[in-house]
GROMACS .gro file of C-alpha atoms in nm:
model
   80
    1MET     CA    1  -1.716  -5.311  -0.559
    2ASN     CA    2  -1.415  -5.343  -0.798
    3ARG     CA    3  -1.456  -4.993  -0.943
    4ILE     CA    4  -1.471  -4.850  -0.586
    5LEU     CA    5  -1.176  -5.040  -0.446
    6LEU     CA    6  -0.925  -5.019  -0.736
    7PRO     CA    7  -0.847  -4.642  -0.719
    8ARG     CA    8  -0.786  -4.670  -0.350
    9VAL     CA    9  -0.549  -4.963  -0.385
   10ILE     CA   10  -0.356  -4.790  -0.661
   11GLY     CA   11  -0.340  -4.466  -0.466
   12ALA     CA   12  -0.233  -4.642  -0.147
   13PHE     CA   13   0.048  -4.827  -0.332
   14ILE     CA   14   0.173  -4.503  -0.496
   15GLY     CA   15   0.151  -4.325  -0.161
   16PHE     CA   16   0.333  -4.608   0.010
   17VAL     CA   17   0.631  -4.600  -0.234
   18ALA     CA   18   0.650  -4.213  -0.234
   19GLY     CA   19   0.611  -4.198   0.140
   20SER     CA   20   0.881  -4.455   0.214
   21ILE     CA   21   1.124  -4.278  -0.015
   22GLY     CA   22   1.041  -3.929   0.110
   23GLY     CA   23   1.033  -4.030   0.474
   24ALA     CA   24   1.366  -4.209   0.453
   25PHE     CA   25   1.516  -3.908   0.301
   26LEU     CA   26   1.376  -3.668   0.565
   27GLY     CA   27   1.479  -3.911   0.835
   28LEU     CA   28   1.827  -3.935   0.697
   29VAL     CA   29   1.858  -3.558   0.686
   30VAL     CA   30   1.717  -3.510   1.037
   31GLY     CA   31   1.905  -3.798   1.176
   32GLY     CA   32   2.240  -3.695   1.024
   33THR     CA   33   2.192  -3.344   1.152
   34PHE     CA   34   2.068  -3.405   1.505
   35LEU     CA   35   2.146  -3.763   1.590
   36GLY     CA   36   2.483  -3.806   1.418
   37GLY     CA   37   2.679  -3.724   1.729
   38LEU     CA   38   2.495  -3.954   1.966
   39ASP     CA   39   2.646  -4.288   2.067
   40ILE     CA   40   2.346  -4.507   2.053
   41TYR     CA   41   2.521  -4.776   1.855
   42GLU     CA   42   2.624  -4.967   2.162
   43SER     CA   43   2.268  -4.998   2.287
   44THR     CA   44   2.066  -5.041   1.966
   45GLY     CA   45   2.315  -5.163   1.701
   46PHE     CA   46   2.214  -4.874   1.469
   47GLU     CA   47   2.373  -4.536   1.412
   48GLY     CA   48   2.145  -4.244   1.480
   49TYR     CA   49   2.094  -4.148   1.114
   50GLU     CA   50   2.017  -4.513   1.019
   51LEU     CA   51   1.758  -4.539   1.286
   52ALA     CA   52   1.601  -4.213   1.190
   53ALA     CA   53   1.591  -4.312   0.822
   54TYR     CA   54   1.418  -4.644   0.905
   55VAL     CA   55   1.162  -4.470   1.137
   56GLY     CA   56   1.106  -4.204   0.883
   57ALA     CA   57   1.046  -4.448   0.603
   58LEU     CA   58   0.801  -4.642   0.816
   59VAL     CA   59   0.601  -4.341   0.924
   60GLY     CA   60   0.609  -4.182   0.579
   61ALA     CA   61   0.488  -4.504   0.417
   62ILE     CA   62   0.197  -4.541   0.659
   63VAL     CA   63   0.090  -4.177   0.641
   64MET     CA   64   0.113  -4.147   0.265
   65ALA     CA   65  -0.056  -4.472   0.192
   66ILE     CA   66  -0.364  -4.345   0.382
   67ALA     CA   67  -0.342  -4.004   0.223
   68GLY     CA   68  -0.291  -4.153  -0.127
   69ALA     CA   69  -0.598  -4.380  -0.090
   70LYS     CA   70  -0.808  -4.083   0.013
   71PHE     CA   71  -0.679  -3.862  -0.262
   72ALA     CA   72  -0.732  -4.134  -0.519
   73GLN     CA   73  -1.090  -4.182  -0.412
   74ARG     CA   74  -1.164  -3.812  -0.438
   75VAL     CA   75  -1.019  -3.799  -0.785
   76ALA     CA   76  -1.220  -4.107  -0.890
   77ASP     CA   77  -1.541  -3.965  -0.748
   78LYS     CA   78  -1.494  -3.634  -0.933
   79LYS     CA   79  -1.458  -3.816  -1.271
   80GLU     CA   80  -1.779  -3.994  -1.236
   0.00000   0.00000   0.00000
């Protein structure tokens, strides 16, 4: 069980970190480009680019954690 689970956990952690950084960057770029002029600060308390960066980091972390776990499992299965 440990040999099966360890690559998935490590892959999910690496994917989580990479996805949160990459997602925050893409969210910041998209948010700064398209949402910078909107006045949503009064209703949410966040600027448009901040909100897009947080949402991008969250989505990127979730998606890349799943993809990283699957990728690590495939690599571990090939080595055996």
